[in-house]
CSV table of N, CA, C and O in Angstrom, one decimal:
chain,number,residue,atom,x,y,z
Q,1,MET,N,7.4,-19.6,-4.1
Q,1,MET,CA,7.1,-18.2,-3.7
Q,1,MET,C,6.1,-17.6,-4.7
Q,1,MET,O,6.1,-18.0,-5.9
Q,2,LEU,N,5.2,-16.8,-4.2
Q,2,LEU,CA,4.2,-16.2,-5.0
Q,2,LEU,C,4.7,-15.1,-6.0
Q,2,LEU,O,5.7,-14.4,-5.6
Q,3,GLU,N,4.2,-15.1,-7.2
Q,3,GLU,CA,4.5,-14.0,-8.1
Q,3,GLU,C,3.9,-12.7,-7.5
Q,3,GLU,O,3.0,-12.7,-6.7
Q,4,VAL,N,4.5,-11.6,-7.9
Q,4,VAL,CA,4.1,-10.3,-7.3
Q,4,VAL,C,2.7,-10.0,-7.6
Q,4,VAL,O,1.9,-9.6,-6.8
Q,5,ARG,N,2.2,-10.2,-8.8
Q,5,ARG,CA,0.8,-10.0,-9.2
Q,5,ARG,C,-0.1,-10.8,-8.4
Q,5,ARG,O,-1.1,-10.3,-7.9
Q,6,THR,N,0.2,-12.1,-8.2
Q,6,THR,CA,-0.6,-12.9,-7.4
Q,6,THR,C,-0.7,-12.4,-5.9
Q,6,THR,O,-1.7,-12.4,-5.3
Q,7,TRP,N,0.5,-12.1,-5.4
Q,7,TRP,CA,0.6,-11.6,-4.0
Q,7,TRP,C,-0.2,-10.4,-3.8
Q,7,TRP,O,-1.0,-10.2,-2.9
Q,8,GLU,N,-0.1,-9.4,-4.8
Q,8,GLU,CA,-0.9,-8.2,-4.7
Q,8,GLU,C,-2.4,-8.4,-4.8
Q,8,GLU,O,-3.2,-7.8,-4.0
Q,9,GLY,N,-2.8,-9.3,-5.6
Q,9,GLY,CA,-4.2,-9.7,-5.7
Q,9,GLY,C,-4.7,-10.3,-4.4
Q,9,GLY,O,-5.8,-10.0,-3.9
Q,10,GLU,N,-3.9,-11.2,-3.8
Q,10,GLU,CA,-4.3,-11.7,-2.5
Q,10,GLU,C,-4.3,-10.7,-1.4
Q,10,GLU,O,-5.2,-10.7,-0.5
Q,11,LEU,N,-3.4,-9.8,-1.5
Q,11,LEU,CA,-3.4,-8.7,-0.5
Q,11,LEU,C,-4.7,-7.8,-0.6
Q,11,LEU,O,-5.3,-7.5,0.4
Q,12,ASP,N,-5.1,-7.5,-1.8
Q,12,ASP,CA,-6.3,-6.7,-2.0
Q,12,ASP,C,-7.5,-7.5,-1.4
Q,12,ASP,O,-8.4,-6.8,-0.7
Q,13,ALA,N,-7.6,-8.7,-1.7
Q,13,ALA,CA,-8.8,-9.5,-1.1
Q,13,ALA,C,-8.7,-9.6,0.4
Q,13,ALA,O,-9.7,-9.5,1.1
Q,14,TRP,N,-7.5,-9.7,0.9
Q,14,TRP,CA,-7.4,-9.8,2.4
Q,14,TRP,C,-7.7,-8.5,3.1
Q,14,TRP,O,-8.3,-8.4,4.1
Q,15,LEU,N,-7.3,-7.4,2.4
Q,15,LEU,CA,-7.5,-6.0,3.0
Q,15,LEU,C,-9.0,-5.6,2.9
Q,15,LEU,O,-9.4,-4.7,3.7
Q,16,GLU,N,-9.7,-6.1,2.0
Q,16,GLU,CA,-11.1,-5.6,1.8
Q,16,GLU,C,-11.9,-5.4,3.0
Q,16,GLU,O,-12.5,-4.3,3.2
Q,17,PRO,N,-12.1,-6.3,3.9
Q,17,PRO,CA,-12.9,-6.0,5.1
Q,17,PRO,C,-12.3,-4.9,6.0
Q,17,PRO,O,-13.1,-4.2,6.6
Q,18,PHE,N,-11.0,-4.8,6.0
Q,18,PHE,CA,-10.4,-3.8,6.8
Q,18,PHE,C,-10.7,-2.4,6.2
Q,18,PHE,O,-10.9,-1.4,6.9
Q,19,LEU,N,-10.6,-2.3,4.9
Q,19,LEU,CA,-10.8,-1.1,4.2
Q,19,LEU,C,-12.3,-0.6,4.4
Q,19,LEU,O,-12.5,0.6,4.5
Q,20,ASP,N,-13.2,-1.5,4.4
Q,20,ASP,CA,-14.6,-1.2,4.6
Q,20,ASP,C,-14.7,-0.5,6.0
Q,20,ASP,O,-15.5,0.4,6.2
Q,21,ALA,N,-14.0,-1.0,7.0
Q,21,ALA,CA,-14.1,-0.4,8.3
Q,21,ALA,C,-13.5,1.0,8.4
Q,21,ALA,O,-13.9,1.8,9.3
Q,22,LEU,N,-12.5,1.3,7.6
Q,22,LEU,CA,-11.9,2.6,7.6
Q,22,LEU,C,-12.8,3.7,7.2
Q,22,LEU,O,-12.8,4.8,7.8
Q,23,GLY,N,-13.7,3.4,6.3
Q,23,GLY,CA,-14.7,4.4,5.9
Q,23,GLY,C,-14.2,5.6,5.0
Q,23,GLY,O,-14.7,5.8,4.0
Q,24,HIS,N,-13.2,6.3,5.5
Q,24,HIS,CA,-12.8,7.5,4.9
Q,24,HIS,C,-12.1,7.2,3.5
Q,24,HIS,O,-11.3,6.3,3.4
Q,25,LYS,N,-12.5,7.9,2.5
Q,25,LYS,CA,-12.1,7.7,1.1
Q,25,LYS,C,-10.6,7.7,1.0
Q,25,LYS,O,-10.0,6.8,0.3
Q,26,ALA,N,-9.9,8.7,1.5
Q,26,ALA,CA,-8.5,8.8,1.4
Q,26,ALA,C,-7.8,7.6,2.1
Q,26,ALA,O,-6.8,7.1,1.6
Q,27,ARG,N,-8.3,7.3,3.3
Q,27,ARG,CA,-7.7,6.1,4.0
Q,27,ARG,C,-7.8,4.8,3.2
Q,27,ARG,O,-6.9,4.0,3.1
Q,28,ARG,N,-9.0,4.7,2.6
Q,28,ARG,CA,-9.3,3.5,1.8
Q,28,ARG,C,-8.3,3.4,0.6
Q,28,ARG,O,-7.9,2.3,0.2
Q,29,ARG,N,-8.0,4.5,0.0
Q,29,ARG,CA,-7.2,4.6,-1.2
Q,29,ARG,C,-5.7,4.3,-0.8
Q,29,ARG,O,-5.0,3.6,-1.5
Q,30,TRP,N,-5.2,5.0,0.2
Q,30,TRP,CA,-3.8,5.0,0.5
Q,30,TRP,C,-3.3,3.8,1.4
Q,30,TRP,O,-2.1,3.5,1.4
Q,31,SER,N,-4.2,3.2,2.2
Q,31,SER,CA,-3.8,2.1,3.0
Q,31,SER,C,-3.1,1.0,2.3
Q,31,SER,O,-2.1,0.5,2.7
Q,32,PRO,N,-3.7,0.5,1.2
Q,32,PRO,CA,-3.1,-0.6,0.4
Q,32,PRO,C,-1.7,-0.2,-0.1
Q,32,PRO,O,-0.8,-1.0,-0.1
Q,33,VAL,N,-1.6,1.0,-0.5
Q,33,VAL,CA,-0.3,1.5,-1.1
Q,33,VAL,C,0.8,1.5,0.0
Q,33,VAL,O,1.9,1.0,-0.2
Q,34,TYR,N,0.4,2.0,1.2
Q,34,TYR,CA,1.3,2.0,2.3
Q,34,TYR,C,1.7,0.6,2.8
Q,34,TYR,O,2.9,0.3,3.0
Q,35,ILE,N,0.8,-0.3,2.8
Q,35,ILE,CA,1.1,-1.7,3.2
Q,35,ILE,C,1.9,-2.4,2.2
Q,35,ILE,O,2.9,-3.1,2.5
Q,36,ARG,N,1.7,-2.1,0.9
Q,36,ARG,CA,2.6,-2.7,-0.2
Q,36,ARG,C,4.0,-2.2,0.1
Q,36,ARG,O,5.0,-2.9,-0.1
Q,37,GLY,N,4.1,-0.9,0.4
Q,37,GLY,CA,5.4,-0.3,0.7
Q,37,GLY,C,6.1,-0.9,1.8
Q,37,GLY,O,7.3,-1.2,1.8
Q,38,LEU,N,5.4,-1.2,2.9
Q,38,LEU,CA,6.0,-1.9,4.1
Q,38,LEU,C,6.4,-3.3,3.8
Q,38,LEU,O,7.4,-3.8,4.3
Q,39,CYS,N,5.7,-4.0,2.9
Q,39,CYS,CA,6.1,-5.3,2.5
Q,39,CYS,C,7.0,-5.4,1.3
Q,39,CYS,O,7.5,-6.5,1.0
Q,40,GLY,N,7.3,-4.3,0.7
Q,40,GLY,CA,8.0,-4.2,-0.5
Q,40,GLY,C,9.5,-4.3,-0.3
Q,40,GLY,O,10.1,-4.5,0.8
Q,41,ARG,N,10.2,-3.9,-1.4
Q,41,ARG,CA,11.7,-4.0,-1.4
Q,41,ARG,C,12.4,-2.8,-0.9
Q,41,ARG,O,13.6,-2.8,-0.9
Q,42,THR,N,11.7,-1.7,-0.6
Q,42,THR,CA,12.3,-0.5,-0.1
Q,42,THR,C,13.2,-0.8,1.1
Q,42,THR,O,12.7,-1.4,2.0
Q,43,GLU,N,14.4,-0.3,1.1
Q,43,GLU,CA,15.2,-0.5,2.3
Q,43,GLU,C,14.7,0.2,3.5
Q,43,GLU,O,14.6,-0.3,4.6
Q,44,ARG,N,14.3,1.5,3.3
Q,44,ARG,CA,13.8,2.3,4.4
Q,44,ARG,C,12.3,2.2,4.4
Q,44,ARG,O,11.7,2.3,3.3
Q,45,LYS,N,11.6,2.0,5.5
Q,45,LYS,CA,10.2,1.8,5.5
Q,45,LYS,C,9.4,3.0,6.0
Q,45,LYS,O,8.3,2.9,6.5
Q,46,SER,N,9.9,4.2,5.9
Q,46,SER,CA,9.2,5.4,6.3
Q,46,SER,C,8.4,5.8,5.1
Q,46,SER,O,8.6,5.4,3.9
Q,47,VAL,N,7.5,6.8,5.3
Q,47,VAL,CA,6.6,7.2,4.2
Q,47,VAL,C,7.3,7.8,3.0
Q,47,VAL,O,6.9,7.5,1.9
Q,48,GLN,N,8.3,8.6,3.2
Q,48,GLN,CA,9.0,9.2,2.0
Q,48,GLN,C,9.6,8.2,1.1
Q,48,GLN,O,9.3,8.3,-0.1
Q,49,PRO,N,10.4,7.2,1.5
Q,49,PRO,CA,10.9,6.3,0.5
Q,49,PRO,C,9.8,5.4,-0.1
Q,49,PRO,O,9.9,5.1,-1.3
Q,50,ILE,N,8.8,5.1,0.7
Q,50,ILE,CA,7.7,4.3,0.1
Q,50,ILE,C,7.0,5.1,-1.0
Q,50,ILE,O,6.7,4.6,-2.1
Q,51,ALA,N,6.7,6.3,-0.7
Q,51,ALA,CA,6.0,7.2,-1.7
Q,51,ALA,C,6.9,7.4,-2.9
Q,51,ALA,O,6.4,7.4,-4.0
Q,52,ALA,N,8.2,7.6,-2.7
Q,52,ALA,CA,9.0,7.8,-3.9
Q,52,ALA,C,9.1,6.6,-4.8
Q,52,ALA,O,9.1,6.7,-6.0
Q,53,GLU,N,9.0,5.4,-4.2
Q,53,GLU,CA,9.0,4.2,-5.0
Q,53,GLU,C,7.6,3.9,-5.7
Q,53,GLU,O,7.6,3.5,-6.8
Q,54,LEU,N,6.6,4.0,-4.9
Q,54,LEU,CA,5.3,3.5,-5.3
Q,54,LEU,C,4.4,4.6,-6.0
Q,54,LEU,O,3.5,4.3,-6.8
Q,55,THR,N,4.5,5.8,-5.5
Q,55,THR,CA,3.7,6.9,-6.0
Q,55,THR,C,4.5,8.1,-6.3
Q,55,THR,O,4.3,9.2,-5.7
Q,56,PRO,N,5.4,8.1,-7.2
Q,56,PRO,CA,6.3,9.3,-7.5
Q,56,PRO,C,5.4,10.5,-7.9
Q,56,PRO,O,4.4,10.3,-8.6
Q,57,GLY,N,5.7,11.6,-7.3
Q,57,GLY,CA,4.9,12.8,-7.5
Q,57,GLY,C,3.6,12.9,-6.7
Q,57,GLY,O,2.9,13.9,-6.8
Q,58,ASP,N,3.3,11.9,-6.0
Q,58,ASP,CA,2.0,12.0,-5.2
Q,58,ASP,C,2.4,11.8,-3.7
Q,58,ASP,O,1.6,11.2,-2.9
Q,59,TYR,N,3.5,12.3,-3.3
Q,59,TYR,CA,4.0,12.0,-1.9
Q,59,TYR,C,3.1,12.6,-0.8
Q,59,TYR,O,2.9,11.9,0.2
Q,60,ASP,N,2.6,13.8,-1.0
Q,60,ASP,CA,1.9,14.4,0.1
Q,60,ASP,C,0.6,13.7,0.5
Q,60,ASP,O,0.3,13.7,1.7
Q,61,GLN,N,0.0,13.0,-0.4
Q,61,GLN,CA,-1.2,12.3,0.0
Q,61,GLN,C,-1.0,11.1,0.8
Q,61,GLN,O,-1.8,10.7,1.6
Q,62,LEU,N,0.1,10.4,0.5
Q,62,LEU,CA,0.4,9.2,1.3
Q,62,LEU,C,0.8,9.5,2.7
Q,62,LEU,O,0.4,9.0,3.6
């Protein structure tokens, strides 16, 4: 099984061409965070629990 740091690095490399296609600065910034949340350990996969775990205090932007 991959270490978390390795997995996240591979995710960043894999996402790069998709992020280029998004164009919008906010979408490019928050897409990787959202995908990490979907793949992460959070039991509920909606935006609120993901934001609470990965970006406490920055909920509105996600």
